[in-house]
């Protein structure tokens, strides 16, 4: 009888760190971030290009130990694009099973259907003008529940106009909170805020809190 050697569940990680949640409706909460390595997209304004390559292969059990050692209830799995890794779903379920409150930051380019239902999925829609990627998987939109969130990062008025049309055409705000977030250092946050108020958009304005606290420091 051949013994089945179970391969350890391996993930490629860029970093695990404790910080203040700087985005989403969970902003301000002390949170452990698990940043997975690699992404199939190259959004022109991405602030985490350092996670595109490199990283370290880690066993799932070791990742869980590191998260436990940081001692925070909230965990945010991000990247890079976490869903691009085969074992990301296993990580999300293991974190939920361990009793953490888990959120996932994902690009919206990959299927979110297999994500553990206990996870709050924070899914981007990429504004094609500025992100220079048009990989929005619109089939994901009907899968969004009230506990999920949609985020649209905007670089200019063209992006804003596109977002406004998407919100109306897909009735996005009826599904879950919709966050509009300025590309850091590109779109004046006050300008975005004024557009949102002027147009009475059913959205939440977002500002990356961690950049206010620590500029664009890595691992914060
Ligand atoms: C680095 S991404 C990683 C997760 C996933 N790949 C995604 O795009 O959602 C995390 C979040 O940061 C946002 N982001 C990246 N660069 C940004 C920038 N320069 N200004 C504002 N938000 C940015 C992304 O849109 C996304 O919502
Ligand atoms: N503090 C902090 N909050 C965050 N929320 C989402 C982040 C991300 O990179 O996905 C992030 C991040 O990089 N840092
Ligand atoms: S999908 Fe996310 S990680 Fe990938 S390039 Fe865009 S913002 Fe960066
Ligand atoms: Mg970040």
XYZ file of C-alpha atoms and ligand atoms in Angstrom:
270
model
C 0.000 0.000 0.000
C 1.712 3.222 -1.111
C 1.715 5.837 1.593
C 0.100 9.097 0.461
C 2.540 11.852 1.342
C 0.463 14.953 1.954
C 2.223 18.008 0.588
C 2.152 20.881 3.105
C -0.110 23.706 1.981
C 2.337 26.330 0.785
C 1.742 30.032 0.259
C 4.118 32.632 -1.119
C 4.094 35.612 1.210
C 5.608 39.062 0.989
C 4.912 40.112 4.569
C 2.822 39.662 7.682
C 2.460 42.743 9.836
C 0.274 44.371 12.457
C -1.086 47.819 11.701
C -4.187 49.968 11.708
C -6.642 49.034 8.950
C -6.272 51.924 6.544
C -9.041 51.042 4.080
C -12.602 49.668 3.834
C -15.407 50.071 6.386
C -13.059 48.432 8.908
C -10.775 51.463 8.822
C -9.145 52.238 12.159
C -9.251 48.662 13.492
C -5.974 47.114 14.700
C -5.431 44.428 12.069
C -2.934 41.775 11.043
C -2.133 41.939 7.350
C -1.128 38.848 5.409
C 0.264 40.013 2.086
C 0.535 37.333 -0.581
C 3.042 37.642 -3.404
C 2.255 37.965 -7.108
C -0.436 39.621 -9.191
C -1.663 39.040 -12.762
C -2.523 42.730 -13.158
C -0.351 45.824 -13.305
C -2.582 48.737 -12.294
C -0.642 51.823 -13.359
C -0.997 53.430 -9.925
C -0.375 50.322 -7.806
C 1.268 51.209 -4.504
C 2.429 47.641 -3.839
C 4.578 46.716 -6.814
C 7.076 45.267 -4.339
C 4.653 42.373 -3.878
C 4.631 41.446 -7.567
C 7.654 39.176 -7.179
C 9.885 37.650 -4.536
C 8.301 36.666 -1.275
C 8.916 33.489 0.694
C 7.243 30.074 0.471
C 5.542 29.428 3.799
C 3.562 26.480 5.142
C -0.023 27.359 6.030
C 0.549 26.161 9.597
C 3.495 28.561 9.996
C 1.448 31.468 8.648
C -1.287 30.719 11.178
C 1.335 30.637 13.947
C 2.681 34.050 12.885
C -0.839 35.510 12.797
C -1.585 34.079 16.250
C 1.636 35.562 17.626
C 0.519 39.056 16.578
C -2.550 38.631 18.759
C -5.118 40.666 16.805
C -8.709 39.611 16.111
C -8.965 41.214 12.658
C -6.989 39.775 9.758
C -6.806 41.242 6.257
C -5.554 38.963 3.487
C -4.182 41.053 0.652
C -1.359 41.213 -1.892
C -0.470 41.372 -4.697
C -3.581 39.519 -5.767
C -4.319 36.889 -3.096
C -6.836 34.898 -5.157
C -4.143 34.264 -7.744
C -2.643 31.727 -5.312
C -4.101 28.221 -5.266
C -4.040 27.925 -1.494
C -5.461 31.348 -0.676
C -8.929 29.824 -0.215
C -7.499 27.326 2.290
C -5.810 30.182 4.166
C -9.049 32.179 4.352
C -11.015 29.181 5.681
C -8.290 28.294 8.191
C -8.294 31.877 9.510
C -12.101 31.822 9.846
C -11.937 28.405 11.561
C -9.406 29.869 14.002
C -11.980 32.504 14.955
C -10.497 35.604 13.298
C -12.618 38.300 11.682
C -11.312 38.083 8.132
C -11.411 40.487 5.201
C -9.995 39.918 1.732
C -8.698 42.638 -0.572
C -9.086 41.464 -4.153
C -8.797 43.068 -7.569
C -12.144 41.913 -8.951
C -10.315 40.233 -11.833
C -10.619 36.695 -10.448
C -13.622 34.627 -9.376
C -14.647 35.388 -5.786
C -17.175 32.549 -5.712
C -14.980 30.062 -3.859
C -14.137 32.368 -0.951
C -15.318 31.182 2.475
C -18.700 32.867 3.095
C -17.522 34.088 6.503
C -14.981 36.381 4.797
C -15.791 40.008 4.029
C -14.723 40.415 0.409
C -13.487 43.924 -0.444
C -13.505 43.820 -4.219
C -12.156 46.469 -6.550
C -13.612 47.578 -9.822
C -10.694 48.926 -11.828
C -11.378 52.180 -13.630
C -10.106 51.348 -17.130
C -8.853 54.833 -17.859
C -6.233 55.085 -15.184
C -5.653 51.558 -13.991
C -4.877 50.644 -17.595
C -6.312 47.224 -16.885
C -9.766 46.144 -17.987
C -10.012 42.881 -16.145
C -13.197 43.550 -14.172
C -14.988 40.227 -13.797
C -18.544 41.553 -13.869
C -19.866 38.061 -13.040
C -18.581 38.740 -9.535
C -21.062 41.586 -8.973
C -24.161 39.367 -8.390
C -22.123 37.354 -5.851
C -21.607 40.368 -3.576
C -23.530 40.326 -0.284
C -24.221 43.059 2.265
C -21.118 42.037 4.243
C -18.876 42.548 1.208
C -17.635 45.861 -0.156
C -16.899 47.349 -3.545
C -13.997 49.759 -3.927
C -13.227 51.945 -6.920
C -9.893 53.778 -6.930
C -10.029 56.964 -8.988
C -7.259 58.994 -10.602
C -9.214 61.704 -12.410
C -12.625 62.963 -13.528
C -12.836 60.385 -16.327
C -12.462 57.610 -13.741
C -15.071 59.289 -11.554
C -17.541 59.566 -14.435
C -16.963 55.884 -15.259
C -17.522 54.910 -11.627
C -20.690 56.984 -11.428
C -22.072 55.210 -14.496
C -21.129 51.756 -13.149
C -22.806 52.513 -9.804
C -25.999 53.525 -11.597
C -25.967 50.849 -14.332
C -25.358 47.945 -11.915
C -27.199 49.449 -8.929
C -24.020 48.692 -6.992
C -24.945 50.533 -3.788
C -27.978 48.263 -3.390
C -25.650 45.262 -3.027
C -23.045 46.426 -0.538
C -21.119 49.523 0.580
C -19.353 51.217 -2.319
C -16.106 52.982 -1.439
C -14.568 55.623 -3.692
C -10.870 56.151 -3.009
C -8.509 58.693 -4.633
C -5.248 57.472 -6.145
C -2.803 58.690 -3.530
C -0.885 61.723 -4.647
C -2.807 61.996 -7.918
C -6.432 62.894 -7.337
C -7.033 65.651 -4.775
C -9.097 63.965 -2.042
C -11.107 67.172 -1.497
C -12.013 67.230 -5.191
C -13.339 63.662 -5.017
C -15.267 64.500 -1.842
C -16.834 67.519 -3.541
C -17.882 65.463 -6.597
C -19.493 62.852 -4.336
C -21.455 65.456 -2.370
C -22.419 67.445 -5.489
C -23.788 64.323 -7.160
C -25.314 62.889 -4.001
C -23.636 59.537 -4.750
C -24.717 56.614 -2.504
C -21.101 55.809 -1.650
C -18.554 56.101 1.141
C -15.562 58.343 0.531
C -12.320 56.551 1.485
C -8.868 57.901 2.227
C -5.986 55.513 2.887
C -5.550 56.207 6.599
C -2.204 54.389 6.840
C -0.685 56.824 4.349
C -1.770 59.740 6.497
C -0.168 58.060 9.504
C 2.988 56.691 7.907
C 3.172 58.075 4.353
C 3.762 55.184 1.928
C 5.934 53.095 4.224
C 6.189 49.413 3.365
C 4.667 47.033 5.856
C 2.433 49.613 7.421
C -2.465 46.786 -3.262
S -4.085 46.244 -3.557
C -3.966 44.506 -3.172
C -5.262 43.744 -3.307
C -5.817 43.554 -4.732
N -4.786 43.219 -5.671
C -6.602 44.778 -5.193
O -6.170 45.426 -6.162
O -7.632 45.057 -4.569
C -5.004 46.827 -2.125
C -5.829 48.061 -2.371
O -4.982 49.185 -2.566
C -5.520 49.976 -3.619
N -4.463 50.814 -4.170
C -3.352 50.367 -4.790
N -2.576 51.408 -5.147
C -3.236 52.532 -4.740
C -2.954 53.917 -4.828
N -1.841 54.360 -5.424
N -3.844 54.788 -4.300
C -4.980 54.341 -3.698
N -5.309 53.040 -3.582
C -4.436 52.148 -4.106
C -6.072 48.925 -4.565
O -6.966 49.438 -5.500
C -6.732 47.976 -3.599
O -8.046 48.420 -3.288
N -2.549 49.828 7.073
C -2.891 49.278 5.900
N -4.199 49.060 5.629
C -4.504 48.446 4.454
N -5.733 48.072 3.981
C -5.587 47.444 2.790
C -4.237 47.404 2.468
C -3.717 46.690 1.289
O -2.549 46.893 0.894
O -4.472 45.829 0.776
C -3.537 48.050 3.512
C -2.177 48.369 3.797
O -1.241 48.138 2.997
N -1.918 48.949 5.010
S -4.594 44.285 -8.800
Fe -3.986 45.105 -6.801
S -1.890 44.343 -6.425
Fe -2.375 43.993 -8.586
S -1.519 45.771 -9.655
Fe -3.677 46.273 -9.192
S -3.662 47.298 -7.222
Fe -1.664 46.313 -7.456
Mg -1.643 48.771 0.872
